[in-house]
Short mmCIF file of C-alpha atoms in Angstrom, two decimals:
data_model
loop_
_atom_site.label_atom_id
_atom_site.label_comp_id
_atom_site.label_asym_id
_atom_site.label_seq_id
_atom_site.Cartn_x
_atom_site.Cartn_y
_atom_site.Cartn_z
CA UNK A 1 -6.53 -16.75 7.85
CA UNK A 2 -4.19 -19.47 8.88
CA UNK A 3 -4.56 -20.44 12.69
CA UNK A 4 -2.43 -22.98 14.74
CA UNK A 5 -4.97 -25.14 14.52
CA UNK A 6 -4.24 -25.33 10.82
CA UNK A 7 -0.39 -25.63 11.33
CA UNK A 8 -0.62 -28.69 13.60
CA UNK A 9 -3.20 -30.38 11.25
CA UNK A 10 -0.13 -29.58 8.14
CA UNK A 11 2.66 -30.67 10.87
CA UNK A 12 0.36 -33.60 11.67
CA UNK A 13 -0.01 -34.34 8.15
CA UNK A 14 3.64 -34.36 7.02
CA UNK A 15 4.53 -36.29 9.90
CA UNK A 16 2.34 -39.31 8.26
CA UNK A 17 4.09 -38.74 4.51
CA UNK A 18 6.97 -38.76 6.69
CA UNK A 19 6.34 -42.49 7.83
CA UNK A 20 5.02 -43.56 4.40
CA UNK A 21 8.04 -42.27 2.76
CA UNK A 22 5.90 -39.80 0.65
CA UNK A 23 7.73 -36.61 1.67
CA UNK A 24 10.96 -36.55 -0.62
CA UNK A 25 10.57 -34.10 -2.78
CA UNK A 26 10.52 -30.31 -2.75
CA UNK A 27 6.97 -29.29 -2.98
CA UNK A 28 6.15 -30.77 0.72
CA UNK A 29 8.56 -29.25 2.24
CA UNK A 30 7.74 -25.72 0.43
CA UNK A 31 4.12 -26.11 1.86
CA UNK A 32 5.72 -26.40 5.29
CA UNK A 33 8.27 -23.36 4.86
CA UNK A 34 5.57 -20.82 3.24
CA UNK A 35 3.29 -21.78 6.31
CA UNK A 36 5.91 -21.41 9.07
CA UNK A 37 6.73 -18.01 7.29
CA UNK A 38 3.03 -17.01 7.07
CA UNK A 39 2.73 -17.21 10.58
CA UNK A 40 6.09 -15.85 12.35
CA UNK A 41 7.67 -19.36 13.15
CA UNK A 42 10.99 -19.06 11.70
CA UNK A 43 12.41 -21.27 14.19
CA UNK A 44 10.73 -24.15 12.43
CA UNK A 45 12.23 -23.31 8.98
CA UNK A 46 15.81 -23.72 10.13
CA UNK A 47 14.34 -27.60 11.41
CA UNK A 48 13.04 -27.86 8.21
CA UNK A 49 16.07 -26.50 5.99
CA UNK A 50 18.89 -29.26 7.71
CA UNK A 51 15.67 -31.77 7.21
CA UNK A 52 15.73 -31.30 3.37
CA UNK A 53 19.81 -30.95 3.45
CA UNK A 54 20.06 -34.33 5.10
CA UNK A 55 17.92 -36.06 2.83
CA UNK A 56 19.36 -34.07 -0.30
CA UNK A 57 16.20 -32.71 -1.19
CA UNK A 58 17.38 -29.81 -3.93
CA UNK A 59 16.34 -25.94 -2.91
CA UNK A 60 14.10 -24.51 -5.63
CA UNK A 61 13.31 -20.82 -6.87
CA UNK A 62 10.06 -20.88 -4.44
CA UNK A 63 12.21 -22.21 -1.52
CA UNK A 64 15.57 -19.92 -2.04
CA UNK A 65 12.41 -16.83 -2.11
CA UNK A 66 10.29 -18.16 1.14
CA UNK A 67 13.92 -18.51 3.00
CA UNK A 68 14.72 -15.05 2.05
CA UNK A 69 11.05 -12.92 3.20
CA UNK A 70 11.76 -15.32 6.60
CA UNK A 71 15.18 -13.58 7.04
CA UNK A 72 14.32 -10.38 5.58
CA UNK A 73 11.24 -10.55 8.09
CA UNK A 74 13.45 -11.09 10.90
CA UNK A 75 16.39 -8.68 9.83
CA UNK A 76 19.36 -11.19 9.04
CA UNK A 77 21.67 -9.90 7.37
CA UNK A 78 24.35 -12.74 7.02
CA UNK A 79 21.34 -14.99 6.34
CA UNK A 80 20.49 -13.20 3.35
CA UNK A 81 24.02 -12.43 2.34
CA UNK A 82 24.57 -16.67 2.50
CA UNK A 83 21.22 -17.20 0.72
CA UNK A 84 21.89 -14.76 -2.13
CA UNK A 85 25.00 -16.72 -2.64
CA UNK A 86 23.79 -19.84 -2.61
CA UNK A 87 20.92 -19.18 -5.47
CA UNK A 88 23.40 -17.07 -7.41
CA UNK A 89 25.82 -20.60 -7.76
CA UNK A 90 22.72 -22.99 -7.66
CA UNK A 91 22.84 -24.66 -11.45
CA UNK A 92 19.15 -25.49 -10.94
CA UNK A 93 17.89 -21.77 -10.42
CA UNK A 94 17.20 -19.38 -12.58
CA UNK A 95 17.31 -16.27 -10.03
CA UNK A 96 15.26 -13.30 -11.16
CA UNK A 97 14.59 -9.80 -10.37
CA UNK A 98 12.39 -10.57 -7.72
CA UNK A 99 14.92 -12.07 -5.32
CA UNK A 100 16.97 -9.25 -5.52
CA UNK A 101 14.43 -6.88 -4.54
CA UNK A 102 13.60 -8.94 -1.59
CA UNK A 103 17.40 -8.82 -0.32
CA UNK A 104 17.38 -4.78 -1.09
CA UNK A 105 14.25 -4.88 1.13
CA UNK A 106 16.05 -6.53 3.81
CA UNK A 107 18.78 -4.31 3.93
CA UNK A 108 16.23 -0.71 3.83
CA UNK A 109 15.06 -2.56 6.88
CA UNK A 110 18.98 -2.49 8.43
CA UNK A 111 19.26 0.78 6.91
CA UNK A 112 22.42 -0.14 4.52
CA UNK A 113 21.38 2.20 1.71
CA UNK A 114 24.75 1.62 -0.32
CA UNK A 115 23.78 -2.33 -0.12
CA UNK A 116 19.96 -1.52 -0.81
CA UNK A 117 21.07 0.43 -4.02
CA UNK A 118 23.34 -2.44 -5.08
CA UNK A 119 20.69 -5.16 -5.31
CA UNK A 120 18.05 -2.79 -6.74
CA UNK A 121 20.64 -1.95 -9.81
CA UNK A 122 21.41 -5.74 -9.76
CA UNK A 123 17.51 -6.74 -10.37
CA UNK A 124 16.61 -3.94 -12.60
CA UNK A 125 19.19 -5.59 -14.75
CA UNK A 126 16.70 -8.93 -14.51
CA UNK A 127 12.88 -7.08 -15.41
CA UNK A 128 11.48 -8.50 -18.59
CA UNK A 129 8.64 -9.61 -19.83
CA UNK A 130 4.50 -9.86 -17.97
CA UNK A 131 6.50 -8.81 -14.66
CA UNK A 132 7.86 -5.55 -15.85
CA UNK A 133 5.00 -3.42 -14.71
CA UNK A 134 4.77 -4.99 -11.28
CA UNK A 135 8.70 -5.25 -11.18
CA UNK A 136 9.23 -1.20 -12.44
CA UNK A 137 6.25 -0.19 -9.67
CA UNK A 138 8.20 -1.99 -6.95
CA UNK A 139 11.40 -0.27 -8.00
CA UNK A 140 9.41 3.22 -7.79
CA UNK A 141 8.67 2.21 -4.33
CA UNK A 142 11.69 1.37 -2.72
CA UNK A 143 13.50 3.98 -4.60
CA UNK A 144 11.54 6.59 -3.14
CA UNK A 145 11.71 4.56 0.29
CA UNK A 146 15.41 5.19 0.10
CA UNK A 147 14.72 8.62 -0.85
CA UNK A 148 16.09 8.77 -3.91
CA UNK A 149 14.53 11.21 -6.83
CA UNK A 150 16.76 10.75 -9.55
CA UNK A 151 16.43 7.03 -9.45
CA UNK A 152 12.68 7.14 -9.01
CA UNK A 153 12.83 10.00 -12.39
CA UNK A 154 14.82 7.36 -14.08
CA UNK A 155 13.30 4.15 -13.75
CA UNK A 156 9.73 6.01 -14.23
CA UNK A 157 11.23 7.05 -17.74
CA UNK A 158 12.57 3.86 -18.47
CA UNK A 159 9.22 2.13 -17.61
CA UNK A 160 7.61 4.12 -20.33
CA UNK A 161 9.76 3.13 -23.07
CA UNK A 162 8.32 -0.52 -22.64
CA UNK A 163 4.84 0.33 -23.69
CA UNK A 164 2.06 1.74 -22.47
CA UNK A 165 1.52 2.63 -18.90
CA UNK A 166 -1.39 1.77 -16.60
CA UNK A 167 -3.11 3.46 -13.98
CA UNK A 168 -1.79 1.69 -11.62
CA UNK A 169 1.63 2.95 -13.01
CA UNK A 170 0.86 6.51 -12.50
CA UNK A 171 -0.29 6.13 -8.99
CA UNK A 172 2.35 4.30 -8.17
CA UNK A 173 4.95 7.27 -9.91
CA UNK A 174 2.27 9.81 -8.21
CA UNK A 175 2.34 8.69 -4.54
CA UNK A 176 6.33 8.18 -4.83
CA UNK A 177 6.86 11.69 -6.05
CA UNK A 178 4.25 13.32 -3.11
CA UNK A 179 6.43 11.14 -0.52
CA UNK A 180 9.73 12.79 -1.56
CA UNK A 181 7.68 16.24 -1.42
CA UNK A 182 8.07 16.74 -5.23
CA UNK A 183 4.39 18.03 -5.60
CA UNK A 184 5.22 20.13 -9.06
CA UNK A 185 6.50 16.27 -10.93
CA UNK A 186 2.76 14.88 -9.07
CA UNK A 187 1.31 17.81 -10.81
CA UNK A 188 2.96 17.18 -14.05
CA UNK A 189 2.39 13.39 -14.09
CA UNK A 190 -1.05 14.08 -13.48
CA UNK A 191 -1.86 16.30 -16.28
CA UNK A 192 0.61 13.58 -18.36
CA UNK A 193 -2.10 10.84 -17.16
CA UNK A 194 -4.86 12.71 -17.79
CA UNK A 195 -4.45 13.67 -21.45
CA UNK A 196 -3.84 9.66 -22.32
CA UNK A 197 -6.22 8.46 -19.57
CA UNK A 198 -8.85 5.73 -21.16
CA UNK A 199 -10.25 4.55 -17.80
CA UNK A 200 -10.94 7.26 -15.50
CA UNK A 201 -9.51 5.85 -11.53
CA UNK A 202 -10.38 8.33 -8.45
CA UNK A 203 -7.54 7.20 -6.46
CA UNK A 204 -5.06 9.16 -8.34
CA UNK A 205 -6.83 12.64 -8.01
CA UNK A 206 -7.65 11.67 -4.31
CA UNK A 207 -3.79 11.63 -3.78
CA UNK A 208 -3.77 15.16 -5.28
CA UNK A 209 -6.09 16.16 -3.07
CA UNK A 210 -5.17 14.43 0.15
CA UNK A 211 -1.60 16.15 -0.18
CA UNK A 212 -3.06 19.71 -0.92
CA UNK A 213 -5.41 19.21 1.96
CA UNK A 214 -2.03 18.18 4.43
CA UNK A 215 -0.57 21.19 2.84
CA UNK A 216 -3.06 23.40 4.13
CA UNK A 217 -3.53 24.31 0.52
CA UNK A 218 -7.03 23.83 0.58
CA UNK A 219 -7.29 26.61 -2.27
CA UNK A 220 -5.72 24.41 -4.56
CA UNK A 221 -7.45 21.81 -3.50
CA UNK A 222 -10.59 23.25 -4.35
CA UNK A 223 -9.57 24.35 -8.56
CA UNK A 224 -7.82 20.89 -8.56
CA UNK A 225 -11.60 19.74 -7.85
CA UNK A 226 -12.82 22.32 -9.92
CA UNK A 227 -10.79 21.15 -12.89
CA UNK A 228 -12.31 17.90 -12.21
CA UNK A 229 -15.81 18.93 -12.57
CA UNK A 230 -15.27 21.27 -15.28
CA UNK A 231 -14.12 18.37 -17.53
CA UNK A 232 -17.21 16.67 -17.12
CA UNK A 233 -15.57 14.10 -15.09
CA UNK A 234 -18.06 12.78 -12.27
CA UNK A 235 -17.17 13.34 -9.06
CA UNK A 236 -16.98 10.79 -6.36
CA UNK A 237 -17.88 11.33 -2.26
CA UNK A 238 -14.10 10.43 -1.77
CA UNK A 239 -12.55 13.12 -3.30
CA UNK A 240 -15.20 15.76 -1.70
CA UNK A 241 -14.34 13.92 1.71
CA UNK A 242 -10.94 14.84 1.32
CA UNK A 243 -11.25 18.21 0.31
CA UNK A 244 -13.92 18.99 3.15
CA UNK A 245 -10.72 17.70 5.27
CA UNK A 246 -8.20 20.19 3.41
CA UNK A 247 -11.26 23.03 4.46
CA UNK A 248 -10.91 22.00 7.99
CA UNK A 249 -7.23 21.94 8.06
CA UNK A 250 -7.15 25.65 6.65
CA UNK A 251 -9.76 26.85 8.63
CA UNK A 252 -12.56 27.05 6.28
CA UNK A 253 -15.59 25.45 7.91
CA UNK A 254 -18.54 26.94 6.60
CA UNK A 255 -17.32 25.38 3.24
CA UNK A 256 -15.79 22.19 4.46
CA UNK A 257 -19.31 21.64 6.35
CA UNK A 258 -21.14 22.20 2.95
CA UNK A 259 -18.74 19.93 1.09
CA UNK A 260 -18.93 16.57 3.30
CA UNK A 261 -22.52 17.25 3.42
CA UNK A 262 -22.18 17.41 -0.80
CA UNK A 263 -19.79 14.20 -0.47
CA UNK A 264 -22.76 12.54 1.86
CA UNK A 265 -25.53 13.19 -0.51
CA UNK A 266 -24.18 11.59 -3.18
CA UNK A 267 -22.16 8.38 -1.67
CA UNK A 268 -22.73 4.83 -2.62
CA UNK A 269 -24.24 2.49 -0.34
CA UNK A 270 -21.57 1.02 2.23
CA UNK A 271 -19.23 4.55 2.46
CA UNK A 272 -18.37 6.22 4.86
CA UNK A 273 -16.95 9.97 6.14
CA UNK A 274 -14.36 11.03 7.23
CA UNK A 275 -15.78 11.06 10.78
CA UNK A 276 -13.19 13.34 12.52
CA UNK A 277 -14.19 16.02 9.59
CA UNK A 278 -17.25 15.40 10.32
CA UNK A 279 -16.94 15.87 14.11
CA UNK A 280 -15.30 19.33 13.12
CA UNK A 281 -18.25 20.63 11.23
CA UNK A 282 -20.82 19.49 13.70
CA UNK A 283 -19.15 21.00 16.52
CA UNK A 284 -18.62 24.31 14.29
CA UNK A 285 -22.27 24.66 13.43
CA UNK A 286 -22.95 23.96 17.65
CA UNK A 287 -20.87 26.76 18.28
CA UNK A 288 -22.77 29.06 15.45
CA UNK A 289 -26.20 27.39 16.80
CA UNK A 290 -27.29 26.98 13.06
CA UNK A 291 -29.49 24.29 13.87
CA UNK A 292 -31.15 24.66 10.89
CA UNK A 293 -27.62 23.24 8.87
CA UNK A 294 -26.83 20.61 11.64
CA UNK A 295 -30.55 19.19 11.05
CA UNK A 296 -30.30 19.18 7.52
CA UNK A 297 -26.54 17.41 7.75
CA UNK A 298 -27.60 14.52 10.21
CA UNK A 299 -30.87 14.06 7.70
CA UNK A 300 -28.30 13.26 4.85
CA UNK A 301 -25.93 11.51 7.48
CA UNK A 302 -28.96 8.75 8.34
CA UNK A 303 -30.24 8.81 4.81
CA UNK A 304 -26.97 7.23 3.78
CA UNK A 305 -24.94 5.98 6.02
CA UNK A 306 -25.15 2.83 8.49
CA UNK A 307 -26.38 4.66 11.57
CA UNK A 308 -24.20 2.85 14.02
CA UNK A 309 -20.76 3.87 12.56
CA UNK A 310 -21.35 7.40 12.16
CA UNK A 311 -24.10 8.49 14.25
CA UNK A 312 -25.00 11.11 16.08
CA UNK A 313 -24.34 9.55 19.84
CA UNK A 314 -20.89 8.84 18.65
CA UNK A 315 -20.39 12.03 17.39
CA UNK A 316 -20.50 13.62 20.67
CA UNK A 317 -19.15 10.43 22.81
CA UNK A 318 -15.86 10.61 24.38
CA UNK A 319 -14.87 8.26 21.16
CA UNK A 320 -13.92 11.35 19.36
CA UNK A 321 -11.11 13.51 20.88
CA UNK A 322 -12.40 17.07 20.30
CA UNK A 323 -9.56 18.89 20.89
CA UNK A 324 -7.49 16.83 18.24
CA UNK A 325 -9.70 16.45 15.28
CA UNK A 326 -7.56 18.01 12.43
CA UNK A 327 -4.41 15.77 13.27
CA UNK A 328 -7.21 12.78 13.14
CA UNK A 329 -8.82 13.75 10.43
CA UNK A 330 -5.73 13.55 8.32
CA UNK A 331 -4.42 10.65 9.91
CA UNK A 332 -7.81 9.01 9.07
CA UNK A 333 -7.25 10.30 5.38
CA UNK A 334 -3.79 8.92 4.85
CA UNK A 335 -4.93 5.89 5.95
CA UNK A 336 -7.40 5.17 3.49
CA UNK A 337 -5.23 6.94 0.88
CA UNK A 338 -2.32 4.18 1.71
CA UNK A 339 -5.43 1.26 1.98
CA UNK A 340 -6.83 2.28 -1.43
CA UNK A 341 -3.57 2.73 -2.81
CA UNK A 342 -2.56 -1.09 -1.96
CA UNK A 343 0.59 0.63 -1.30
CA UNK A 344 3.39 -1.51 0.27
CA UNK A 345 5.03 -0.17 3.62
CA UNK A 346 8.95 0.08 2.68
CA UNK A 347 9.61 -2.66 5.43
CA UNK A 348 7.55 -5.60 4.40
CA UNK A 349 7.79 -8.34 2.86
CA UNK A 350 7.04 -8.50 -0.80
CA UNK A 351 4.47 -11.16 -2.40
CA UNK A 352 6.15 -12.96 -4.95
CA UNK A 353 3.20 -12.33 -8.45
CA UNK A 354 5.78 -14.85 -10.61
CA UNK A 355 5.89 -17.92 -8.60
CA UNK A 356 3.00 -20.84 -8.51
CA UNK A 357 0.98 -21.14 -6.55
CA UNK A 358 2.39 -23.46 -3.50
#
């Protein structure tokens, strides 16, 4: 993690190339403007942009990209607009599909939709090559961020005419198609994955679940689950987690009590509950005095998890609001659903995978 103690040792350090005449040429100065980015001072980068002008110190694709996260990060429009421009009539630059998806970023973030769609069309036109996966997963994203289904249909079928598609691919097309509430295409892109699958990964049936449990539809939930297990497919204390949430949420406790207890007993060192679910089935089992059930659950609760992040004392603290756990519990599971996911908020900035390293 970059501190300021680190950006006045790099200021303090180009201020000696400076008086050795060793800071002429673009890489310094690219250093400078990724680290001023990195850490919010986009004050700086304007300095540093008339510094490089002045000394005619050529823009390259790295410093046109850095320029536009900074103004993308801090919503200028007319920046971008001037940026775009100048890379688009730059001889030396080769712009590519990625600075095009940064602008369309930008403008999602200034909510000009007609503007977003133009840039997205303009660097679809660009994808080729080791990027196309990344670049077609990105589209998905900020196609669905603009809430458009057709698109997302599209590209997704136009991805899968390059070759063949990864895991990552389908959760991607998955997660895009449960934010625009299309839960029959998840359900048919699942089974699609599944009969090709080589490489079994959780995270895409967790999604299934997680959005069944939101739903309330913790039936379907369960045979999705069911499905799992009857393929011979192992199941993982995740996807139990989740749909012992999706039994709280419809009111089925005696079940969702027995299924995080299930998800417990056979976790890997290091996970964790959902503790708000948890919370739910403790209290539940308190109100039905079955201490015989709430012994047996905290057993398998210090068994395998760290006893200071899910014990008993915190449990019953004020920590956990009692009167709110369903809404927590699923706020709890979308967040680890959006953490395992590595899925990119719609108004961030984008890392760009093609550059070097600077």
């Amino acid at each position: 993690m970059r501190t300021i103690k680190h950006l006045e040792e790099a200021e303090a350090t180009m201020r000696k190339m400076r008086e050795m005449g060793f800071v002429r040429n673009v890489l310094s100065y690219n250093v400078m403007l990724n680290l001023y980015y990195q850490m919010g001072k986009y004050e700086k980068i304007q300095v540093l942009m008339q510094e490089m002008e002045k000394w005619g110190i050529c823009f390259s694709n790295i410093t046109y990209k850095i320029l536009l996260n900074a103004y993308v990060a801090t919503s200028n429009i007319e920046e971008i607009k001037k940026i775009l421009m100048k890379m688009e009539a730059d001889p030396l630059v080769s712009i590519d599909w990625y600075a095009y998806v940064v602008a369309a970023n930008g403008y999602l973030k200034a909510g000009l939709i007609d503007k977003t769609l133009t840039m997205l069309w303009r660097s679809e036109q660009l994808i080729s090559g080791k990027s196309a996966r990344f670049a077609c997963e990105t589209l998905l994203s900020l196609y669905t961020a603009v809430g458009n289904k057709e698109q997302v249909y599209r590209v997704w079928n136009l991805y899968k005419t390059k070759g063949r598609s990864l895991n990552s691919s389908y959760l991607c097309m998955i997660n895009s198609l449960l934010k625009l509430d299309d839960v029959d295409g998840a359900e048919r892109i699942w089974e699609e994955w599944v009969s090709i699958v080589k490489c079994f990964d959780i995270r895409i049936p967790n999604l299934m679940v997680s959005t069944y449990s939101k739903k309330g539809l913790w039936e379907k939930a369960e045979a999705f689950v069911g499905k799992i297990v009857a393929s011979g497919i192992k199941i993982e204390a995740s996807t139990l987690d989740r749909l012992a949430t999706g039994y709280h949420v419809g009111g089925q406790m005696l079940k969702a009590s027995e299924t995080i207890k299930k998800a417990i007993s056979i976790s890997q060192p290091g996970w964790e509950p959902n503790v708000y679910t948890l919370a739910a089935c403790l209290e539940y089992l308190k109100g039905r005095e079955d201490v015989k059930k709430i012994e047996d659950l905290l057993k398998i609760l210090k068994e395998h998890c760290h006893p200071s992040s899910v014990s008993y004392d915190r449990l019953n603290s004020s920590i956990i609001d009692k009167e709110n756990l369903c809404a927590r519990a699923l706020d709890h599971m979308e967040g680890e659903d959006q953490a395992l996911n590595g899925e990119r908020p719609a108004a961030t900035e984008f890392e760009d995978k093609d550059s070097a390293e600077i």
